[in-house]
Tab-separated table of N, CA and C in Angstrom:
chain	number	residue	atom	x	y	z
A	157	ASN	N	-18.061	-84.966	21.885
A	157	ASN	CA	-18.820	-85.972	20.676
A	157	ASN	C	-19.589	-85.267	19.479
A	158	ASN	N	-20.521	-83.873	19.818
A	158	ASN	CA	-20.906	-83.630	18.852
A	158	ASN	C	-19.709	-82.512	17.960
A	159	GLN	N	-18.951	-81.963	18.672
A	159	GLN	CA	-17.559	-81.015	18.131
A	159	GLN	C	-17.068	-81.915	17.041
A	160	HIS	N	-16.745	-83.248	17.826
A	160	HIS	CA	-16.188	-84.097	16.957
A	160	HIS	C	-16.749	-84.649	15.278
A	161	ARG	N	-18.207	-85.146	15.620
A	161	ARG	CA	-18.629	-84.951	14.435
A	161	ARG	C	-18.868	-83.586	13.374
A	162	GLU	N	-18.900	-82.896	14.003
A	162	GLU	CA	-18.975	-81.426	13.023
A	162	GLU	C	-17.473	-81.277	12.733
A	163	VAL	N	-16.193	-82.040	13.196
A	163	VAL	CA	-15.113	-81.433	12.820
A	163	VAL	C	-15.243	-83.019	11.791
A	164	GLU	N	-15.392	-83.835	11.649
A	164	GLU	CA	-15.501	-84.593	10.518
A	164	GLU	C	-16.223	-84.242	9.399
A	165	ARG	N	-17.537	-83.904	9.742
A	165	ARG	CA	-17.994	-83.202	8.313
A	165	ARG	C	-17.364	-82.169	8.052
A	166	TYR	N	-16.810	-81.363	8.114
A	166	TYR	CA	-16.111	-80.465	7.603
A	166	TYR	C	-14.649	-80.965	6.977
A	167	ASP	N	-14.406	-81.662	7.825
A	167	ASP	CA	-13.078	-82.385	7.091
A	167	ASP	C	-13.437	-83.099	5.342
A	168	ARG	N	-14.496	-83.640	5.456
A	168	ARG	CA	-15.177	-84.293	4.136
A	168	ARG	C	-15.546	-83.139	3.131
A	169	ALA	N	-16.065	-82.295	3.754
A	169	ALA	CA	-16.388	-81.155	2.996
A	169	ALA	C	-15.032	-80.337	2.045
A	170	LEU	N	-13.968	-80.671	3.278
A	170	LEU	CA	-12.978	-79.474	2.843
A	170	LEU	C	-12.146	-80.520	1.471
A	171	GLN	N	-12.045	-81.888	2.122
A	171	GLN	CA	-11.863	-82.842	0.550
A	171	GLN	C	-12.072	-82.643	-0.621
A	172	HIS	N	-13.533	-82.457	-0.300
A	172	HIS	CA	-14.120	-82.264	-1.712
A	172	HIS	C	-13.418	-80.818	-2.393
A	173	VAL	N	-13.435	-79.839	-1.591
A	173	VAL	CA	-12.840	-78.379	-1.960
A	173	VAL	C	-11.347	-78.546	-2.545
A	174	GLU	N	-10.732	-79.432	-1.815
A	174	GLU	CA	-9.128	-79.834	-1.964
A	174	GLU	C	-9.177	-80.237	-3.530
A	175	THR	N	-10.415	-81.208	-3.525
A	175	THR	CA	-9.825	-81.947	-5.129
A	175	THR	C	-10.252	-80.876	-6.192
A	176	HIS	N	-11.127	-80.410	-6.417
A	176	HIS	CA	-11.887	-78.768	-7.025
A	176	HIS	C	-10.785	-78.328	-7.204
A	177	SER	N	-10.026	-77.807	-6.023
A	177	SER	CA	-8.969	-76.789	-6.087
A	177	SER	C	-7.943	-76.851	-7.092
A	178	THR	N	-7.318	-78.237	-6.832
A	178	THR	CA	-6.156	-79.041	-7.004
A	178	THR	C	-6.407	-79.310	-8.462
A	179	ASP	N	-7.978	-79.557	-9.251
A	179	ASP	CA	-7.917	-79.314	-10.537
A	179	ASP	C	-7.739	-78.417	-11.364
A	180	LEU	N	-8.420	-77.104	-10.279
A	180	LEU	CA	-8.237	-75.967	-10.963
A	180	LEU	C	-6.955	-75.437	-11.254
A	181	GLU	N	-6.090	-75.498	-9.779
A	181	GLU	CA	-4.781	-75.246	-10.415
A	181	GLU	C	-4.037	-76.090	-11.660
A	182	GLN	N	-4.165	-77.236	-11.472
A	182	GLN	CA	-3.757	-78.226	-12.715
A	182	GLN	C	-4.407	-77.090	-14.340
A	183	SER	N	-5.373	-77.212	-14.123
A	183	SER	CA	-5.872	-76.570	-15.533
A	183	SER	C	-5.302	-75.382	-15.902
A	184	LYS	N	-5.505	-74.803	-14.819
A	184	LYS	CA	-4.497	-73.184	-14.849
A	184	LYS	C	-3.196	-72.811	-15.248
A	185	TYR	N	-2.401	-73.945	-14.586
A	185	TYR	CA	-1.382	-74.455	-15.306
A	185	TYR	C	-1.176	-74.765	-16.629
A	186	CYS	N	-2.098	-75.770	-17.205
A	186	CYS	CA	-2.000	-76.115	-18.573
A	186	CYS	C	-2.044	-75.217	-19.413
A	187	LEU	N	-3.527	-73.830	-19.456
A	187	LEU	CA	-3.652	-73.043	-19.853
A	187	LEU	C	-2.861	-72.010	-20.316
A	188	ASN	N	-1.483	-71.717	-19.118
A	188	ASN	CA	-0.983	-70.908	-19.100
A	188	ASN	C	0.132	-71.340	-19.577
A	189	LEU	N	0.570	-72.860	-19.566
A	189	LEU	CA	1.687	-73.219	-20.856
A	189	LEU	C	0.992	-73.297	-22.269
A	190	ALA	N	0.066	-73.605	-22.527
A	190	ALA	CA	-0.743	-72.943	-23.758
A	190	ALA	C	-0.565	-71.710	-24.683
A	191	GLN	N	-0.642	-70.975	-23.415
A	191	GLN	CA	-0.751	-69.439	-23.803
A	191	GLN	C	0.900	-68.967	-24.217
A	192	ARG	N	1.360	-69.271	-23.253
A	192	ARG	CA	3.036	-69.095	-23.439
A	192	ARG	C	3.545	-69.690	-24.553
A	193	SER	N	2.699	-71.003	-24.810
A	193	SER	CA	3.558	-71.762	-26.269
A	193	SER	C	3.045	-70.683	-27.143
A	194	VAL	N	1.370	-70.151	-27.376
A	194	VAL	CA	1.064	-69.660	-28.527
A	194	VAL	C	1.838	-68.014	-28.393
A	195	TRP	N	1.946	-67.427	-27.510
A	195	TRP	CA	3.193	-66.132	-27.594
A	195	TRP	C	4.134	-66.763	-28.089
A	196	CYS	N	4.583	-67.241	-27.599
A	196	CYS	CA	6.377	-67.736	-28.546
A	196	CYS	C	6.419	-68.243	-29.865
A	197	MET	N	5.083	-68.367	-30.387
A	197	MET	CA	4.888	-68.744	-31.686
A	197	MET	C	4.253	-67.495	-32.578
A	198	LEU	N	3.579	-66.468	-31.922
A	198	LEU	CA	3.377	-65.261	-32.434
A	198	LEU	C	4.525	-64.365	-32.252
A	199	SER	N	5.872	-64.474	-31.582
A	199	SER	CA	6.770	-63.566	-31.517
A	199	SER	C	7.834	-64.341	-32.435
A	200	ILE	N	7.650	-65.289	-33.033
A	200	ILE	CA	8.522	-66.045	-33.882
A	200	ILE	C	7.754	-65.474	-35.070
A	201	ALA	N	6.451	-65.478	-35.353
A	201	ALA	CA	5.860	-65.416	-36.931
A	201	ALA	C	6.270	-63.542	-36.965
A	202	ILE	N	5.990	-63.012	-36.016
A	202	ILE	CA	6.192	-61.478	-36.059
A	202	ILE	C	7.484	-61.532	-36.501
A	203	ILE	N	8.773	-61.666	-35.806
A	203	ILE	CA	9.831	-61.479	-36.645
A	203	ILE	C	10.532	-62.095	-37.867
A	204	THR	N	9.812	-63.354	-37.941
A	204	THR	CA	10.039	-63.994	-39.332
A	204	THR	C	9.374	-63.030	-40.769
A	205	SER	N	7.966	-62.896	-40.312
A	205	SER	CA	7.414	-62.078	-41.437
A	205	SER	C	8.086	-60.438	-41.093
A	206	ALA	N	8.416	-59.644	-40.327
A	206	ALA	CA	8.967	-58.631	-40.483
A	206	ALA	C	10.179	-58.706	-41.327
A	207	THR	N	10.974	-59.798	-40.872
A	207	THR	CA	12.483	-59.778	-41.519
A	207	THR	C	11.773	-60.217	-43.267
A	208	PHE	N	11.557	-60.965	-43.856
A	208	PHE	CA	10.890	-61.617	-44.424
A	208	PHE	C	10.387	-60.379	-45.710
A	209	GLY	N	9.654	-60.037	-45.065
A	209	GLY	CA	8.784	-58.780	-45.443
A	209	GLY	C	9.659	-57.554	-45.697
A	210	PHE	N	10.247	-56.991	-44.948
A	210	PHE	CA	11.251	-55.733	-45.214
A	210	PHE	C	12.337	-56.080	-46.247
A	211	LEU	N	12.805	-57.499	-46.045
A	211	LEU	CA	13.856	-57.804	-46.923
A	211	LEU	C	13.615	-58.048	-48.556
A	212	SER	N	12.465	-58.424	-48.376
A	212	SER	CA	11.538	-58.600	-49.806
A	212	SER	C	11.134	-57.123	-50.211
A	213	ARG	N	11.155	-56.325	-49.277
A	213	ARG	CA	10.392	-54.916	-49.574
A	213	ARG	C	8.805	-55.283	-50.077
A	214	LYS	N	8.099	-56.107	-49.598
A	214	LYS	CA	6.505	-56.386	-50.031
A	214	LYS	C	5.574	-56.062	-48.696
A	215	MET	N	6.530	-55.600	-47.447
A	215	MET	CA	5.495	-54.939	-46.442
A	215	MET	C	6.244	-53.481	-46.017
A	216	THR	N	4.876	-52.903	-45.685
A	216	THR	CA	5.294	-51.469	-45.573
A	216	THR	C	5.096	-51.491	-43.557
A	217	THR	N	5.755	-50.499	-43.662
A	217	THR	CA	5.690	-49.948	-42.725
A	217	THR	C	4.309	-50.142	-41.502
A	218	GLU	N	3.071	-49.315	-42.520
A	218	GLU	CA	2.117	-49.590	-41.600
A	218	GLU	C	1.621	-50.495	-41.409
A	219	GLU	N	1.733	-51.550	-42.196
A	219	GLU	CA	1.429	-53.108	-42.409
A	219	GLU	C	2.093	-53.896	-41.341
A	220	LEU	N	3.508	-53.201	-41.357
A	220	LEU	CA	4.126	-54.082	-39.942
A	220	LEU	C	3.407	-53.726	-38.824
A	221	ALA	N	2.882	-52.359	-38.655
A	221	ALA	CA	2.119	-51.934	-37.460
A	221	ALA	C	1.028	-52.532	-37.176
A	222	PHE	N	0.289	-52.760	-38.519
A	222	PHE	CA	-1.146	-53.366	-38.395
A	222	PHE	C	-0.788	-54.698	-37.996
A	223	PHE	N	0.001	-55.341	-38.615
A	223	PHE	CA	-0.019	-56.737	-37.912
A	223	PHE	C	0.366	-56.770	-36.633
A	224	ILE	N	1.551	-56.056	-35.614
A	224	ILE	CA	1.429	-56.066	-34.434
A	224	ILE	C	0.732	-55.742	-33.493
A	225	GLY	N	-0.033	-55.124	-34.135
A	225	GLY	CA	-1.482	-54.220	-33.795
A	225	GLY	C	-2.487	-55.224	-33.526
A	226	VAL	N	-2.413	-56.370	-34.339
A	226	VAL	CA	-3.637	-57.351	-34.347
A	226	VAL	C	-3.172	-58.482	-33.231
A	227	ILE	N	-1.694	-58.675	-32.901
A	227	ILE	CA	-0.975	-59.774	-32.479
A	227	ILE	C	-1.145	-59.346	-31.185
A	228	ALA	N	-1.000	-57.991	-31.005
A	228	ALA	CA	-1.010	-57.124	-29.580
A	228	ALA	C	-2.278	-57.575	-28.930
A	229	ILE	N	-3.789	-57.425	-29.588
A	229	ILE	CA	-4.764	-57.222	-29.449
A	229	ILE	C	-5.012	-58.669	-29.180
A	230	LEU	N	-4.421	-60.359	-30.060
A	230	LEU	CA	-4.766	-61.587	-29.420
A	230	LEU	C	-4.132	-61.600	-28.299
A	231	VAL	N	-3.017	-60.958	-28.391
A	231	VAL	CA	-2.484	-61.985	-26.892
A	231	VAL	C	-3.134	-61.222	-25.412
A	232	LYS	N	-3.419	-60.199	-25.400
A	232	LYS	CA	-4.383	-59.584	-24.658
A	232	LYS	C	-5.751	-60.282	-24.371
A	233	SER	N	-6.243	-60.693	-25.196
A	233	SER	CA	-7.353	-61.651	-25.136
A	233	SER	C	-6.955	-63.048	-24.711
A	234	LEU	N	-6.269	-63.276	-24.910
A	234	LEU	CA	-5.913	-64.586	-24.545
A	234	LEU	C	-5.521	-64.627	-22.919
A	235	ASP	N	-5.023	-63.508	-22.642
A	235	ASP	CA	-4.629	-62.974	-21.151
A	235	ASP	C	-6.034	-63.194	-20.225
A	236	ASN	N	-6.633	-62.245	-21.089
A	236	ASN	CA	-8.046	-62.287	-20.363
A	236	ASN	C	-8.850	-63.177	-20.359
A	237	PHE	N	-8.629	-64.494	-21.320
A	237	PHE	CA	-9.250	-65.800	-21.471
A	237	PHE	C	-8.745	-66.841	-20.052
A	238	GLY	N	-7.338	-66.728	-19.872
A	238	GLY	CA	-7.378	-67.368	-18.863
A	238	GLY	C	-7.431	-66.560	-17.639
A	239	PHE	N	-7.640	-65.496	-17.403
A	239	PHE	CA	-7.831	-65.049	-15.879
A	239	PHE	C	-8.989	-65.705	-15.917
A	240	MET	N	-10.332	-65.186	-16.677
A	240	MET	CA	-11.630	-65.348	-16.756
A	240	MET	C	-12.051	-66.763	-16.240
A	241	TYR	N	-11.325	-67.350	-17.129
A	241	TYR	CA	-11.298	-69.287	-17.083
A	241	TYR	C	-11.070	-69.727	-15.278
A	242	GLY	N	-10.290	-68.691	-14.897
A	242	GLY	CA	-9.619	-69.247	-13.467
A	242	GLY	C	-10.649	-68.589	-12.410
A	243	LYS	N	-11.264	-67.754	-12.674
A	243	LYS	CA	-12.300	-66.906	-11.901
A	243	LYS	C	-14.029	-68.012	-12.306
A	244	TYR	N	-14.112	-67.940	-13.089
A	244	TYR	CA	-15.485	-69.055	-13.852
A	244	TYR	C	-15.430	-70.297	-12.978
A	245	GLN	N	-14.002	-70.860	-12.807
A	245	GLN	CA	-13.582	-72.000	-12.002
A	245	GLN	C	-13.950	-71.993	-10.337
A	246	ALA	N	-13.587	-70.807	-10.342
A	246	ALA	CA	-13.246	-70.712	-8.737
A	246	ALA	C	-14.990	-70.206	-8.309
A	247	ALA	N	-15.651	-69.779	-8.933
A	247	ALA	CA	-16.997	-69.497	-8.767
A	247	ALA	C	-17.767	-70.549	-8.785
A	248	LEU	N	-17.506	-71.527	-9.763
A	248	LEU	CA	-18.223	-73.089	-9.720
A	248	LEU	C	-18.023	-74.203	-8.751
A	249	ILE	N	-16.789	-73.755	-8.040
A	249	ILE	CA	-16.446	-74.282	-6.757
A	249	ILE	C	-17.074	-74.011	-5.556
A	250	ASN	N	-17.259	-72.402	-5.374
A	250	ASN	CA	-18.031	-71.967	-4.275
A	250	ASN	C	-19.325	-72.046	-4.298
A	251	MET	N	-20.015	-72.217	-5.658
A	251	MET	CA	-21.268	-72.314	-5.783
A	251	MET	C	-21.852	-73.756	-5.469
A	252	ARG	N	-20.842	-74.937	-5.750
A	252	ARG	CA	-21.118	-76.451	-5.336
A	252	ARG	C	-21.268	-76.094	-3.471
A	253	LEU	N	-19.910	-75.191	-3.216
A	253	LEU	CA	-19.880	-75.473	-1.510
A	253	LEU	C	-21.130	-74.772	-0.951
A	254	ALA	N	-21.911	-73.832	-1.723
A	254	ALA	CA	-22.537	-73.511	-1.067
A	254	ALA	C	-24.134	-74.035	-0.688
A	255	ASN	N	-23.877	-75.133	-1.968
A	255	ASN	CA	-25.191	-76.017	-1.970
A	255	ASN	C	-25.041	-77.282	-1.501
A	256	PHE	N	-23.643	-77.620	-0.445
A	256	PHE	CA	-23.561	-78.525	0.206
A	256	PHE	C	-24.137	-78.318	1.332
A	257	ARG	N	-24.950	-80.015	1.070
A	257	ARG	CA	-25.803	-80.275	2.136
A	257	ARG	C	-25.251	-81.144	3.763
A	258	GLY	N	-24.259	-81.628	3.345
A	258	GLY	CA	-23.801	-82.659	4.264
A	258	GLY	C	-24.516	-84.008	4.751
A	259	GLU	N	-24.496	-84.907	5.556
A	259	GLU	CA	-24.965	-85.779	5.989
A	259	GLU	C	-26.345	-86.031	6.343
A	260	ASP	N	-26.682	-84.953	6.737
A	260	ASP	CA	-28.102	-84.971	7.559
A	260	ASP	C	-29.030	-83.959	6.011
A	261	SER	N	-28.787	-84.147	5.038
A	261	SER	CA	-30.219	-83.402	3.886
A	261	SER	C	-30.580	-84.622	4.007
A	262	SER	N	-30.679	-86.100	4.183
A	262	SER	CA	-31.921	-87.140	3.984
A	262	SER	C	-32.820	-86.599	4.976
A	263	ALA	N	-32.438	-86.440	6.341
A	263	ALA	CA	-33.460	-86.369	7.407
A	263	ALA	C	-33.961	-84.952	7.302
A	264	GLY	N	-34.114	-83.753	5.999
A	264	GLY	CA	-34.086	-82.834	5.863
A	264	GLY	C	-34.145	-81.398	7.138
A	265	LEU	N	-32.977	-82.175	7.751
A	265	LEU	CA	-32.379	-80.877	8.827
A	265	LEU	C	-31.527	-79.561	8.298
A	266	ALA	N	-30.784	-80.221	6.398
A	266	ALA	CA	-30.131	-78.783	6.260
A	266	ALA	C	-30.854	-78.290	5.095
A	267	ARG	N	-30.634	-77.360	4.838
A	267	ARG	CA	-31.250	-76.753	3.174
A	267	ARG	C	-30.384	-75.916	2.768
A	268	PRO	N	-30.229	-75.853	1.573
A	268	PRO	CA	-29.468	-75.063	0.342
A	268	PRO	C	-29.507	-73.838	0.953
A	269	LEU	N	-28.288	-73.138	0.977
A	269	LEU	CA	-28.427	-71.618	1.262
A	269	LEU	C	-28.764	-70.617	-0.601
A	270	TYR	N	-28.497	-71.002	-1.414
A	270	TYR	CA	-29.114	-70.722	-2.371
A	270	TYR	C	-29.628	-71.519	-3.427
A	271	ARG	N	-30.696	-70.858	-4.438
A	271	ARG	CA	-31.093	-71.982	-5.580
A	271	ARG	C	-30.373	-71.437	-6.367
A	272	PHE	N	-29.730	-72.214	-7.638
A	272	PHE	CA	-29.486	-71.678	-8.609
A	272	PHE	C	-30.075	-72.240	-9.949
A	273	SER	N	-30.805	-71.428	-11.020
A	273	SER	CA	-31.587	-71.871	-11.983
A	273	SER	C	-30.543	-71.836	-13.454
A	274	ASN	N	-31.105	-72.413	-14.431
A	274	ASN	CA	-30.280	-72.084	-15.713
A	274	ASN	C	-30.044	-71.211	-16.282
A	275	ASN	N	-30.816	-69.938	-15.891
A	275	ASN	CA	-30.870	-68.544	-16.588
A	275	ASN	C	-29.798	-67.922	-15.903
A	276	ILE	N	-28.604	-67.083	-16.493
A	276	ILE	CA	-27.663	-66.076	-15.809
A	276	ILE	C	-28.232	-64.778	-16.147
A	277	CYS	N	-28.479	-64.114	-15.070
A	277	CYS	CA	-29.203	-62.767	-15.276
A	277	CYS	C	-27.997	-61.335	-15.103
A	278	VAL	N	-27.786	-60.275	-15.902
A	278	VAL	CA	-27.122	-59.211	-15.167
A	278	VAL	C	-27.755	-58.398	-15.658
A	279	ARG	N	-27.613	-57.468	-14.109
A	279	ARG	CA	-28.899	-56.523	-13.561
A	279	ARG	C	-27.583	-55.497	-13.089
A	280	GLY	N	-28.056	-54.252	-13.670
A	280	GLY	CA	-27.115	-52.677	-13.019
A	280	GLY	C	-25.930	-52.817	-13.731
A	281	LEU	N	-25.986	-53.237	-14.570
A	281	LEU	CA	-24.522	-53.126	-15.028
A	281	LEU	C	-24.461	-51.717	-16.080
A	282	THR	N	-23.052	-51.621	-15.451
A	282	THR	CA	-22.883	-49.791	-16.331
A	282	THR	C	-21.667	-50.354	-17.043
A	283	LEU	N	-21.282	-49.737	-18.243
A	283	LEU	CA	-19.812	-49.300	-18.460
A	283	LEU	C	-19.335	-48.099	-18.028
A	284	ARG	N	-17.971	-47.604	-17.897
A	284	ARG	CA	-17.467	-46.715	-17.776
A	284	ARG	C	-16.548	-46.302	-18.375
């Protein structure tokens, strides 16, 4: 009987996780679509500007290289942003699960594993 009750509690907690995981995956797919659209537009802009710039002799080789470098930095930043967004959302889901109290919290039987404050602090960080 107690085992059945624990399985039901776990299933209820798992439904909560599945909902957030589904939302996370949907948002990552939307973000990926937006990134691919931006990359496609950037590629078209590079090809168009290079074609018109070289044909009209208004763009030098150095300017084209600079332009391509700036675009590459932007593309890399967008890629990192999408990766960090997914990691951030997964961390929020894990944080909520760590504080999950279950149905016995009103009786005072369960305590949260962690306490989170409004401040985020990083200690011992080194750059290599």
